[in-house]
GROMACS .gro file of C-alpha atoms in nm:
model
  322
    1UNK     CA    1  -1.439   1.221  -1.770
    2UNK     CA    2  -1.681   1.432  -1.593
    3UNK     CA    3  -1.745   1.768  -1.805
    4UNK     CA    4  -1.665   2.069  -1.594
    5UNK     CA    5  -2.025   2.202  -1.665
    6UNK     CA    6  -2.152   1.884  -1.519
    7UNK     CA    7  -1.972   1.984  -1.163
    8UNK     CA    8  -2.186   2.207  -0.919
    9UNK     CA    9  -1.959   2.263  -0.645
   10UNK     CA   10  -1.635   2.494  -0.631
   11UNK     CA   11  -1.384   2.320  -0.838
   12UNK     CA   12  -1.002   2.279  -0.662
   13UNK     CA   13  -0.747   2.151  -0.887
   14UNK     CA   14  -0.414   1.986  -0.750
   15UNK     CA   15  -0.125   1.916  -0.982
   16UNK     CA   16   0.257   1.908  -0.954
   17UNK     CA   17   0.555   1.976  -1.143
   18UNK     CA   18   0.785   1.740  -1.356
   19UNK     CA   19   1.060   1.684  -1.605
   20UNK     CA   20   0.835   1.464  -1.820
   21UNK     CA   21   0.665   1.539  -2.161
   22UNK     CA   22   0.342   1.421  -1.987
   23UNK     CA   23   0.365   1.662  -1.691
   24UNK     CA   24   0.160   1.919  -1.899
   25UNK     CA   25  -0.069   1.669  -2.094
   26UNK     CA   26  -0.363   1.742  -1.877
   27UNK     CA   27  -0.328   2.115  -1.911
   28UNK     CA   28  -0.318   2.088  -2.271
   29UNK     CA   29  -0.624   1.892  -2.303
   30UNK     CA   30  -0.824   2.117  -2.056
   31UNK     CA   31  -0.686   2.405  -2.298
   32UNK     CA   32  -0.780   2.226  -2.623
   33UNK     CA   33  -1.119   2.136  -2.495
   34UNK     CA   34  -1.249   2.459  -2.309
   35UNK     CA   35  -1.116   2.717  -2.505
   36UNK     CA   36  -1.437   2.928  -2.480
   37UNK     CA   37  -1.423   2.932  -2.086
   38UNK     CA   38  -1.208   3.217  -1.930
   39UNK     CA   39  -1.185   3.042  -1.606
   40UNK     CA   40  -1.182   2.648  -1.525
   41UNK     CA   41  -1.111   2.632  -1.149
   42UNK     CA   42  -1.197   2.826  -0.830
   43UNK     CA   43  -0.866   2.722  -0.687
   44UNK     CA   44  -0.538   2.564  -0.828
   45UNK     CA   45  -0.251   2.444  -0.613
   46UNK     CA   46   0.067   2.330  -0.784
   47UNK     CA   47   0.312   2.116  -0.578
   48UNK     CA   48   0.673   2.097  -0.621
   49UNK     CA   49   1.076   2.144  -0.509
   50UNK     CA   50   1.262   2.401  -0.741
   51UNK     CA   51   1.556   2.334  -0.491
   52UNK     CA   52   1.612   1.984  -0.610
   53UNK     CA   53   1.868   1.892  -0.882
   54UNK     CA   54   1.591   1.768  -1.140
   55UNK     CA   55   1.378   2.113  -1.033
   56UNK     CA   56   1.698   2.281  -1.203
   57UNK     CA   57   1.701   2.096  -1.507
   58UNK     CA   58   1.555   2.263  -1.834
   59UNK     CA   59   1.271   2.060  -1.891
   60UNK     CA   60   1.135   2.081  -1.557
   61UNK     CA   61   1.163   2.436  -1.561
   62UNK     CA   62   0.977   2.477  -1.895
   63UNK     CA   63   0.719   2.272  -1.736
   64UNK     CA   64   0.678   2.477  -1.452
   65UNK     CA   65   0.649   2.822  -1.639
   66UNK     CA   66   0.394   2.618  -1.866
   67UNK     CA   67   0.186   2.513  -1.577
   68UNK     CA   68   0.221   2.831  -1.363
   69UNK     CA   69   0.097   3.027  -1.694
   70UNK     CA   70  -0.173   2.798  -1.759
   71UNK     CA   71  -0.293   2.801  -1.398
   72UNK     CA   72  -0.253   3.177  -1.340
   73UNK     CA   73  -0.476   3.231  -1.627
   74UNK     CA   74  -0.758   2.956  -1.570
   75UNK     CA   75  -0.798   2.956  -1.187
   76UNK     CA   76  -0.967   3.232  -0.986
   77UNK     CA   77  -0.696   3.167  -0.722
   78UNK     CA   78  -0.387   3.023  -0.788
   79UNK     CA   79  -0.161   2.896  -0.501
   80UNK     CA   80   0.226   2.746  -0.527
   81UNK     CA   81   0.301   2.497  -0.234
   82UNK     CA   82   0.685   2.478  -0.221
   83UNK     CA   83   0.718   2.137  -0.078
   84UNK     CA   84   1.019   1.870  -0.077
   85UNK     CA   85   0.998   1.458  -0.101
   86UNK     CA   86   1.279   1.525   0.181
   87UNK     CA   87   1.035   1.637   0.451
   88UNK     CA   88   0.677   1.423   0.420
   89UNK     CA   89   0.540   1.605   0.738
   90UNK     CA   90   0.607   1.946   0.570
   91UNK     CA   91   0.412   1.847   0.238
   92UNK     CA   92   0.120   1.738   0.466
   93UNK     CA   93   0.160   2.069   0.664
   94UNK     CA   94   0.198   2.326   0.366
   95UNK     CA   95  -0.094   2.141   0.222
   96UNK     CA   96  -0.329   2.190   0.511
   97UNK     CA   97  -0.157   2.549   0.580
   98UNK     CA   98  -0.267   2.636   0.229
   99UNK     CA   99  -0.637   2.522   0.235
  100UNK     CA  100  -0.667   2.727   0.579
  101UNK     CA  101  -0.476   3.036   0.448
  102UNK     CA  102  -0.697   3.053   0.134
  103UNK     CA  103  -1.037   2.959   0.321
  104UNK     CA  104  -1.067   2.645   0.090
  105UNK     CA  105  -1.336   2.406   0.204
  106UNK     CA  106  -1.253   2.106   0.018
  107UNK     CA  107  -1.509   1.880   0.174
  108UNK     CA  108  -1.742   2.132   0.029
  109UNK     CA  109  -1.560   2.128  -0.341
  110UNK     CA  110  -1.501   1.902  -0.601
  111UNK     CA  111  -1.142   1.805  -0.636
  112UNK     CA  112  -0.956   1.731  -0.957
  113UNK     CA  113  -0.609   1.588  -0.884
  114UNK     CA  114  -0.338   1.535  -1.149
  115UNK     CA  115  -0.120   1.253  -0.990
  116UNK     CA  116   0.086   1.231  -1.323
  117UNK     CA  117   0.390   1.420  -1.182
  118UNK     CA  118   0.334   1.381  -0.779
  119UNK     CA  119   0.614   1.180  -0.651
  120UNK     CA  120   0.466   0.893  -0.446
  121UNK     CA  121   0.557   1.065  -0.103
  122UNK     CA  122   0.350   1.368  -0.225
  123UNK     CA  123   0.091   1.169  -0.331
  124UNK     CA  124   0.057   0.973  -0.037
  125UNK     CA  125   0.054   1.283   0.209
  126UNK     CA  126  -0.208   1.443  -0.023
  127UNK     CA  127  -0.444   1.151  -0.028
  128UNK     CA  128  -0.419   1.113   0.368
  129UNK     CA  129  -0.541   1.477   0.403
  130UNK     CA  130  -0.830   1.452   0.122
  131UNK     CA  131  -0.943   1.099   0.253
  132UNK     CA  132  -0.968   1.250   0.610
  133UNK     CA  133  -1.179   1.550   0.482
  134UNK     CA  134  -1.421   1.290   0.321
  135UNK     CA  135  -1.388   1.472  -0.008
  136UNK     CA  136  -1.502   1.371  -0.336
  137UNK     CA  137  -1.377   1.418  -0.686
  138UNK     CA  138  -1.186   1.294  -0.992
  139UNK     CA  139  -0.801   1.164  -1.022
  140UNK     CA  140  -0.635   1.216  -1.367
  141UNK     CA  141  -0.318   1.030  -1.462
  142UNK     CA  142  -0.149   1.033  -1.785
  143UNK     CA  143   0.006   0.724  -1.938
  144UNK     CA  144   0.304   0.756  -2.147
  145UNK     CA  145   0.388   0.584  -2.469
  146UNK     CA  146   0.669   0.407  -2.327
  147UNK     CA  147   0.927   0.412  -2.022
  148UNK     CA  148   1.294   0.446  -2.019
  149UNK     CA  149   1.510   0.253  -1.765
  150UNK     CA  150   1.663   0.327  -1.514
  151UNK     CA  151   1.420   0.560  -1.344
  152UNK     CA  152   1.689   0.653  -1.067
  153UNK     CA  153   2.026   0.588  -0.924
  154UNK     CA  154   2.098   0.514  -0.580
  155UNK     CA  155   1.934   0.556  -0.232
  156UNK     CA  156   1.947   0.868  -0.027
  157UNK     CA  157   1.742   0.809   0.247
  158UNK     CA  158   1.391   0.586   0.358
  159UNK     CA  159   1.157   0.607   0.650
  160UNK     CA  160   0.802   0.595   0.781
  161UNK     CA  161   0.562   0.824   0.670
  162UNK     CA  162   0.372   0.975   0.972
  163UNK     CA  163   0.029   0.984   0.850
  164UNK     CA  164  -0.017   0.627   0.836
  165UNK     CA  165  -0.012   0.362   1.120
  166UNK     CA  166  -0.098   0.421   1.510
  167UNK     CA  167  -0.024   0.135   1.711
  168UNK     CA  168   0.323  -0.066   1.670
  169UNK     CA  169   0.331  -0.359   1.888
  170UNK     CA  170   0.713  -0.432   1.954
  171UNK     CA  171   0.599  -0.786   2.070
  172UNK     CA  172   0.449  -0.836   1.746
  173UNK     CA  173   0.623  -0.955   1.414
  174UNK     CA  174   0.725  -0.712   1.167
  175UNK     CA  175   0.577  -0.811   0.821
  176UNK     CA  176   0.722  -0.644   0.517
  177UNK     CA  177   0.486  -0.597   0.213
  178UNK     CA  178   0.676  -0.475  -0.094
  179UNK     CA  179   0.489  -0.363  -0.388
  180UNK     CA  180   0.776  -0.427  -0.637
  181UNK     CA  181   0.836  -0.154  -0.906
  182UNK     CA  182   1.131  -0.120  -1.163
  183UNK     CA  183   1.373  -0.006  -0.907
  184UNK     CA  184   1.553  -0.286  -0.740
  185UNK     CA  185   1.815  -0.088  -0.547
  186UNK     CA  186   1.530   0.113  -0.386
  187UNK     CA  187   1.330  -0.188  -0.286
  188UNK     CA  188   1.644  -0.379  -0.153
  189UNK     CA  189   1.737  -0.087   0.062
  190UNK     CA  190   1.378  -0.082   0.226
  191UNK     CA  191   1.387  -0.470   0.268
  192UNK     CA  192   1.750  -0.482   0.405
  193UNK     CA  193   1.695  -0.202   0.663
  194UNK     CA  194   1.346  -0.273   0.778
  195UNK     CA  195   1.478  -0.607   0.890
  196UNK     CA  196   1.145  -0.814   0.860
  197UNK     CA  197   1.039  -1.143   1.010
  198UNK     CA  198   0.840  -1.188   0.682
  199UNK     CA  199   0.828  -1.061   0.335
  200UNK     CA  200   0.560  -1.071   0.094
  201UNK     CA  201   0.643  -0.917  -0.236
  202UNK     CA  202   0.380  -0.829  -0.486
  203UNK     CA  203   0.459  -0.820  -0.851
  204UNK     CA  204   0.235  -0.571  -1.052
  205UNK     CA  205   0.006  -0.708  -1.325
  206UNK     CA  206  -0.012  -0.434  -1.615
  207UNK     CA  207  -0.204  -0.360  -1.914
  208UNK     CA  208  -0.184  -0.649  -2.166
  209UNK     CA  209   0.024  -0.432  -2.393
  210UNK     CA  210   0.266  -0.357  -2.097
  211UNK     CA  211   0.319  -0.732  -1.974
  212UNK     CA  212   0.685  -0.716  -2.055
  213UNK     CA  213   0.721  -0.515  -1.765
  214UNK     CA  214   0.605  -0.781  -1.513
  215UNK     CA  215   0.953  -0.940  -1.628
  216UNK     CA  216   1.139  -0.640  -1.588
  217UNK     CA  217   1.015  -0.590  -1.224
  218UNK     CA  218   1.096  -0.967  -1.149
  219UNK     CA  219   1.469  -0.932  -1.263
  220UNK     CA  220   1.495  -0.595  -1.105
  221UNK     CA  221   1.417  -0.737  -0.777
  222UNK     CA  222   1.581  -1.075  -0.817
  223UNK     CA  223   1.750  -1.024  -0.483
  224UNK     CA  224   1.468  -1.032  -0.271
  225UNK     CA  225   1.242  -1.251  -0.455
  226UNK     CA  226   1.516  -1.508  -0.422
  227UNK     CA  227   1.522  -1.494  -0.040
  228UNK     CA  228   1.375  -1.811   0.132
  229UNK     CA  229   1.188  -1.558   0.362
  230UNK     CA  230   1.007  -1.399   0.086
  231UNK     CA  231   0.674  -1.497  -0.036
  232UNK     CA  232   0.554  -1.419  -0.395
  233UNK     CA  233   0.224  -1.279  -0.485
  234UNK     CA  234   0.049  -1.024  -0.761
  235UNK     CA  235  -0.149  -0.711  -0.731
  236UNK     CA  236  -0.327  -0.535  -1.021
  237UNK     CA  237  -0.125  -0.224  -1.137
  238UNK     CA  238  -0.434  -0.077  -1.333
  239UNK     CA  239  -0.735  -0.116  -1.105
  240UNK     CA  240  -0.730   0.030  -0.780
  241UNK     CA  241  -1.046  -0.164  -0.620
  242UNK     CA  242  -0.880  -0.484  -0.719
  243UNK     CA  243  -0.557  -0.395  -0.568
  244UNK     CA  244  -0.769  -0.275  -0.235
  245UNK     CA  245  -0.902  -0.610  -0.241
  246UNK     CA  246  -0.597  -0.823  -0.292
  247UNK     CA  247  -0.458  -0.627   0.018
  248UNK     CA  248  -0.758  -0.688   0.190
  249UNK     CA  249  -0.743  -1.068   0.141
  250UNK     CA  250  -0.367  -1.104   0.248
  251UNK     CA  251  -0.429  -0.893   0.567
  252UNK     CA  252  -0.681  -1.167   0.685
  253UNK     CA  253  -0.365  -1.382   0.761
  254UNK     CA  254  -0.163  -1.078   0.946
  255UNK     CA  255  -0.435  -0.881   1.131
  256UNK     CA  256  -0.279  -0.864   1.460
  257UNK     CA  257   0.111  -0.849   1.348
  258UNK     CA  258   0.302  -0.496   1.236
  259UNK     CA  259   0.249  -0.448   0.873
  260UNK     CA  260   0.483  -0.204   0.692
  261UNK     CA  261   0.424  -0.149   0.320
  262UNK     CA  262   0.659  -0.001   0.052
  263UNK     CA  263   0.455   0.125  -0.243
  264UNK     CA  264   0.717   0.107  -0.518
  265UNK     CA  265   0.507   0.018  -0.794
  266UNK     CA  266   0.288   0.258  -1.008
  267UNK     CA  267   0.071   0.535  -0.904
  268UNK     CA  268  -0.254   0.341  -0.907
  269UNK     CA  269  -0.104   0.067  -0.638
  270UNK     CA  270   0.027   0.346  -0.452
  271UNK     CA  271  -0.359   0.483  -0.420
  272UNK     CA  272  -0.456   0.124  -0.314
  273UNK     CA  273  -0.213   0.150  -0.030
  274UNK     CA  274  -0.332   0.502   0.075
  275UNK     CA  275  -0.696   0.375   0.090
  276UNK     CA  276  -0.593   0.031   0.264
  277UNK     CA  277  -0.348   0.179   0.506
  278UNK     CA  278  -0.589   0.481   0.626
  279UNK     CA  279  -0.821   0.210   0.741
  280UNK     CA  280  -0.601   0.002   0.960
  281UNK     CA  281  -0.432   0.121   1.277
  282UNK     CA  282  -0.135  -0.165   1.253
  283UNK     CA  283  -0.030  -0.077   0.888
  284UNK     CA  284   0.251   0.150   0.829
  285UNK     CA  285   0.379   0.286   0.525
  286UNK     CA  286   0.743   0.317   0.435
  287UNK     CA  287   0.912   0.529   0.149
  288UNK     CA  288   1.240   0.539  -0.018
  289UNK     CA  289   1.406   0.860  -0.170
  290UNK     CA  290   1.646   0.791  -0.479
  291UNK     CA  291   1.999   0.958  -0.457
  292UNK     CA  292   1.920   1.087  -0.834
  293UNK     CA  293   1.615   1.076  -1.035
  294UNK     CA  294   1.695   1.028  -1.416
  295UNK     CA  295   1.577   1.285  -1.644
  296UNK     CA  296   1.412   1.057  -1.897
  297UNK     CA  297   1.183   0.832  -1.713
  298UNK     CA  298   0.880   0.818  -2.007
  299UNK     CA  299   0.830   0.899  -2.357
  300UNK     CA  300   0.535   1.101  -2.488
  301UNK     CA  301   0.157   1.070  -2.362
  302UNK     CA  302  -0.074   0.823  -2.499
  303UNK     CA  303  -0.374   0.796  -2.279
  304UNK     CA  304  -0.574   1.004  -1.995
  305UNK     CA  305  -0.696   0.791  -1.725
  306UNK     CA  306  -0.979   0.930  -1.508
  307UNK     CA  307  -1.152   0.767  -1.190
  308UNK     CA  308  -1.384   0.945  -0.982
  309UNK     CA  309  -1.327   0.902  -0.592
  310UNK     CA  310  -1.459   0.966  -0.262
  311UNK     CA  311  -1.328   0.893   0.087
  312UNK     CA  312  -1.491   0.537   0.038
  313UNK     CA  313  -1.398   0.401  -0.310
  314UNK     CA  314  -1.212   0.463  -0.617
  315UNK     CA  315  -1.471   0.446  -0.947
  316UNK     CA  316  -1.394   0.245  -1.257
  317UNK     CA  317  -1.107   0.393  -1.459
  318UNK     CA  318  -1.214   0.588  -1.777
  319UNK     CA  319  -0.952   0.579  -2.068
  320UNK     CA  320  -0.926   0.823  -2.325
  321UNK     CA  321  -0.673   0.847  -2.586
  322UNK     CA  322  -0.448   1.192  -2.636
   0.00000   0.00000   0.00000
């Protein structure tokens, strides 16, 4: 990962609150490796929803206190951005408002974004703004030692994100692309309510040591995969550029149709959707919010992944054992 001393622009650090052990892993990494520095960031923004059920849990509150203390100490300017995934437009607006009110020129800054605890809706909202501003920086993500199922229970609501897609033609076919994850109930709700003319289900290809999760994803989403209207394909869960390349290849057969993408896989596959959808006027992105998140989705912290990025591409991932 690029060292802070090598960055010759103001550093803007973005992170989110969460209830998993790995939520504070990046902060601990910085504390351990930059003990001699009084300040690490020019601006730091934290995103989260203290009003949610998970936000009231003890672990979420402990992580919040830790991050608040860390950012207040190591950022010259620390801003809390109160957001809720129930209102994607508000996430986008609150982020833009924070930039304006604090006079943060992100296109002249180096962005460090820890996506570990960002809900996918928040990640997509923030990325849509960053990419439109043509920023550059580095994305950080902490891989856990392992995961625990189930990730969530039920589906509260779903809908289209307003920052992707411009032209929907009601005379054209509605094609649904689902990047399958490990929550079959959420994927089924999107599939059932979208009523697509055709569905392409992408099964994620993980790192070799996580190969068993491919079969778990297949079992979780068997209702969709067994439909005669569903085509099956694969997409990288570990390489953003390979995932974007796959989406571009598949797109060539559907350039004149309405494409709706449901990114229900990993954070890296969600990043690929943001880049891809940003470039296409007929591509829309749908989200699904769980009725209740389970409090123990992952175990520990194993690897810190970093990828440099700009508005055009994402660099090769570097992995550092924690």
